[in-house]
């Protein structure tokens, strides 16, 4: 569970830090910036994207368009994997079947494919920025 969640978490943080700080010489800054991402804020952002309830300051990044389905799928997967990881880590009575774990791995792989489809879009950039700044974009 943790590996699937960590994989998508790190993909999105890496994409966001590369968006904000381009260039090989900025790698140390990206590493420091990556530590500023919080799981709860990232989940809030993902939930907002799954529901299409973006704060006004992020709506502009949607370019007045319906959110792209692959982006919504990535957001949904992020939420689902974070919740599964939380359950696995903190509910010691909970047991996952092999098939449940394989299904989550498949979901993670699909999220990577979905991300490849939309990662160069304005909506994807908006999502990435929201992962770091969501709490500050609400007003």
mmCIF file of C-alpha atoms in Angstrom:
data_model
loop_
_atom_site.group_PDB
_atom_site.id
_atom_site.type_symbol
_atom_site.label_atom_id
_atom_site.label_comp_id
_atom_site.label_asym_id
_atom_site.label_seq_id
_atom_site.Cartn_x
_atom_site.Cartn_y
_atom_site.Cartn_z
ATOM 1 C CA UNK A 1 0.000 0.000 0.000
ATOM 2 C CA UNK A 2 2.657 2.432 1.025
ATOM 3 C CA UNK A 3 4.748 1.816 -2.071
ATOM 4 C CA UNK A 4 1.851 2.581 -4.419
ATOM 5 C CA UNK A 5 0.991 5.782 -2.600
ATOM 6 C CA UNK A 6 4.615 6.843 -2.287
ATOM 7 C CA UNK A 7 5.090 6.297 -6.007
ATOM 8 C CA UNK A 8 2.300 8.678 -7.021
ATOM 9 C CA UNK A 9 3.188 11.134 -4.241
ATOM 10 C CA UNK A 10 6.770 11.381 -5.474
ATOM 11 C CA UNK A 11 5.722 11.584 -9.121
ATOM 12 C CA UNK A 12 3.518 14.585 -8.410
ATOM 13 C CA UNK A 13 5.998 16.322 -6.103
ATOM 14 C CA UNK A 14 8.790 15.804 -8.641
ATOM 15 C CA UNK A 15 6.623 17.152 -11.457
ATOM 16 C CA UNK A 16 5.599 20.164 -9.357
ATOM 17 C CA UNK A 17 9.117 21.056 -8.273
ATOM 18 C CA UNK A 18 10.397 20.710 -11.845
ATOM 19 C CA UNK A 19 7.601 22.990 -13.023
ATOM 20 C CA UNK A 20 8.580 25.619 -10.471
ATOM 21 C CA UNK A 21 12.361 25.275 -10.678
ATOM 22 C CA UNK A 22 13.678 24.235 -14.079
ATOM 23 C CA UNK A 23 17.245 23.295 -14.826
ATOM 24 C CA UNK A 24 19.850 20.846 -13.573
ATOM 25 C CA UNK A 25 21.512 23.484 -11.406
ATOM 26 C CA UNK A 26 18.235 23.905 -9.473
ATOM 27 C CA UNK A 27 18.175 20.308 -8.188
ATOM 28 C CA UNK A 28 19.180 21.255 -4.607
ATOM 29 C CA UNK A 29 16.422 23.873 -4.538
ATOM 30 C CA UNK A 30 13.911 21.310 -5.845
ATOM 31 C CA UNK A 31 14.934 18.918 -3.078
ATOM 32 C CA UNK A 32 14.290 21.611 -0.474
ATOM 33 C CA UNK A 33 11.001 22.654 -2.080
ATOM 34 C CA UNK A 34 9.825 19.033 -2.128
ATOM 35 C CA UNK A 35 9.840 19.061 1.672
ATOM 36 C CA UNK A 36 7.205 21.816 1.667
ATOM 37 C CA UNK A 37 4.504 19.517 0.253
ATOM 38 C CA UNK A 38 2.056 18.222 2.842
ATOM 39 C CA UNK A 39 -0.035 15.107 2.416
ATOM 40 C CA UNK A 40 -3.196 16.746 3.784
ATOM 41 C CA UNK A 41 -2.942 19.753 1.461
ATOM 42 C CA UNK A 42 -2.281 17.495 -1.489
ATOM 43 C CA UNK A 43 -5.362 15.455 -0.632
ATOM 44 C CA UNK A 44 -7.502 18.607 -0.348
ATOM 45 C CA UNK A 45 -6.338 19.633 -3.805
ATOM 46 C CA UNK A 46 -7.017 16.211 -5.268
ATOM 47 C CA UNK A 47 -10.505 16.092 -3.737
ATOM 48 C CA UNK A 48 -11.288 19.542 -5.158
ATOM 49 C CA UNK A 49 -10.201 18.379 -8.617
ATOM 50 C CA UNK A 50 -12.258 15.187 -8.385
ATOM 51 C CA UNK A 51 -15.354 17.209 -7.479
ATOM 52 C CA UNK A 52 -14.612 20.094 -9.831
ATOM 53 C CA UNK A 53 -14.819 22.521 -6.913
ATOM 54 C CA UNK A 54 -11.659 24.519 -7.452
ATOM 55 C CA UNK A 55 -11.037 27.652 -5.426
ATOM 56 C CA UNK A 56 -11.460 30.846 -7.475
ATOM 57 C CA UNK A 57 -7.713 31.444 -7.648
ATOM 58 C CA UNK A 58 -7.202 28.021 -9.251
ATOM 59 C CA UNK A 59 -10.216 28.164 -11.579
ATOM 60 C CA UNK A 60 -8.247 30.382 -13.953
ATOM 61 C CA UNK A 61 -5.897 27.455 -14.564
ATOM 62 C CA UNK A 62 -8.797 25.357 -15.753
ATOM 63 C CA UNK A 63 -9.110 27.904 -18.561
ATOM 64 C CA UNK A 64 -12.917 27.871 -18.206
ATOM 65 C CA UNK A 65 -12.900 24.315 -19.534
ATOM 66 C CA UNK A 66 -14.249 21.105 -18.094
ATOM 67 C CA UNK A 67 -11.429 19.349 -16.251
ATOM 68 C CA UNK A 68 -9.714 16.720 -18.347
ATOM 69 C CA UNK A 69 -10.807 13.184 -17.468
ATOM 70 C CA UNK A 70 -7.229 11.829 -17.139
ATOM 71 C CA UNK A 71 -6.449 14.610 -14.636
ATOM 72 C CA UNK A 72 -9.538 13.768 -12.604
ATOM 73 C CA UNK A 73 -8.480 10.104 -12.683
ATOM 74 C CA UNK A 74 -5.015 10.991 -11.337
ATOM 75 C CA UNK A 75 -6.609 13.039 -8.555
ATOM 76 C CA UNK A 76 -9.029 10.216 -7.709
ATOM 77 C CA UNK A 77 -6.190 7.714 -7.617
ATOM 78 C CA UNK A 78 -4.127 9.951 -5.358
ATOM 79 C CA UNK A 79 -7.006 10.184 -2.872
ATOM 80 C CA UNK A 80 -7.753 6.462 -3.017
ATOM 81 C CA UNK A 81 -4.109 5.467 -2.542
ATOM 82 C CA UNK A 82 -3.592 7.929 0.298
ATOM 83 C CA UNK A 83 -6.652 6.557 2.090
ATOM 84 C CA UNK A 84 -5.520 2.955 1.524
ATOM 85 C CA UNK A 85 -2.057 3.778 2.822
ATOM 86 C CA UNK A 86 -3.506 5.478 5.878
ATOM 87 C CA UNK A 87 -5.741 2.483 6.558
ATOM 88 C CA UNK A 88 -2.853 0.039 6.112
ATOM 89 C CA UNK A 89 -0.536 2.046 8.346
ATOM 90 C CA UNK A 90 -2.942 2.851 11.179
ATOM 91 C CA UNK A 91 -5.665 0.195 11.277
ATOM 92 C CA UNK A 92 -3.779 -2.873 12.444
ATOM 93 C CA UNK A 93 -6.922 -5.003 12.271
ATOM 94 C CA UNK A 94 -7.296 -4.363 8.560
ATOM 95 C CA UNK A 95 -5.985 -6.965 6.129
ATOM 96 C CA UNK A 96 -5.686 -6.545 2.377
ATOM 97 C CA UNK A 97 -5.963 -9.467 0.015
ATOM 98 C CA UNK A 98 -3.354 -10.058 -2.627
ATOM 99 C CA UNK A 99 -5.922 -9.081 -5.268
ATOM 100 C CA UNK A 100 -6.718 -5.807 -3.507
ATOM 101 C CA UNK A 101 -3.030 -4.919 -3.491
ATOM 102 C CA UNK A 102 -2.642 -5.904 -7.148
ATOM 103 C CA UNK A 103 -5.672 -3.762 -8.008
ATOM 104 C CA UNK A 104 -4.073 -0.760 -6.325
ATOM 105 C CA UNK A 105 -0.837 -1.388 -8.213
ATOM 106 C CA UNK A 106 -2.833 -1.460 -11.459
ATOM 107 C CA UNK A 107 -4.535 1.767 -10.430
ATOM 108 C CA UNK A 108 -1.141 3.371 -9.828
ATOM 109 C CA UNK A 109 0.132 2.254 -13.226
ATOM 110 C CA UNK A 110 -2.990 3.671 -14.872
ATOM 111 C CA UNK A 111 -2.464 6.982 -13.059
ATOM 112 C CA UNK A 112 1.034 7.182 -14.546
ATOM 113 C CA UNK A 113 -0.414 6.584 -18.022
ATOM 114 C CA UNK A 114 -3.108 9.193 -17.404
ATOM 115 C CA UNK A 115 -0.497 11.658 -16.201
ATOM 116 C CA UNK A 116 1.544 11.179 -19.378
ATOM 117 C CA UNK A 117 -1.519 12.228 -21.394
ATOM 118 C CA UNK A 118 -2.035 15.529 -19.593
ATOM 119 C CA UNK A 119 1.224 16.483 -17.886
ATOM 120 C CA UNK A 120 1.988 19.330 -20.321
ATOM 121 C CA UNK A 121 -1.424 20.983 -19.969
ATOM 122 C CA UNK A 122 -2.382 24.160 -18.131
ATOM 123 C CA UNK A 123 -4.819 22.133 -16.050
ATOM 124 C CA UNK A 124 -2.042 19.769 -14.954
ATOM 125 C CA UNK A 125 0.158 22.734 -14.020
ATOM 126 C CA UNK A 126 -2.730 24.177 -12.026
ATOM 127 C CA UNK A 127 -3.142 20.867 -10.206
ATOM 128 C CA UNK A 128 0.579 20.750 -9.408
ATOM 129 C CA UNK A 129 0.587 24.313 -8.083
ATOM 130 C CA UNK A 130 -2.500 23.531 -6.030
ATOM 131 C CA UNK A 131 -0.750 20.582 -4.403
ATOM 132 C CA UNK A 132 1.559 23.060 -2.683
ATOM 133 C CA UNK A 133 -0.594 26.166 -2.363
ATOM 134 C CA UNK A 134 -4.191 24.977 -2.010
ATOM 135 C CA UNK A 135 -4.736 26.416 1.462
ATOM 136 C CA UNK A 136 -3.532 29.828 0.292
ATOM 137 C CA UNK A 137 -5.640 29.809 -2.868
ATOM 138 C CA UNK A 138 -9.017 29.552 -1.151
ATOM 139 C CA UNK A 139 -9.734 33.244 -0.673
#
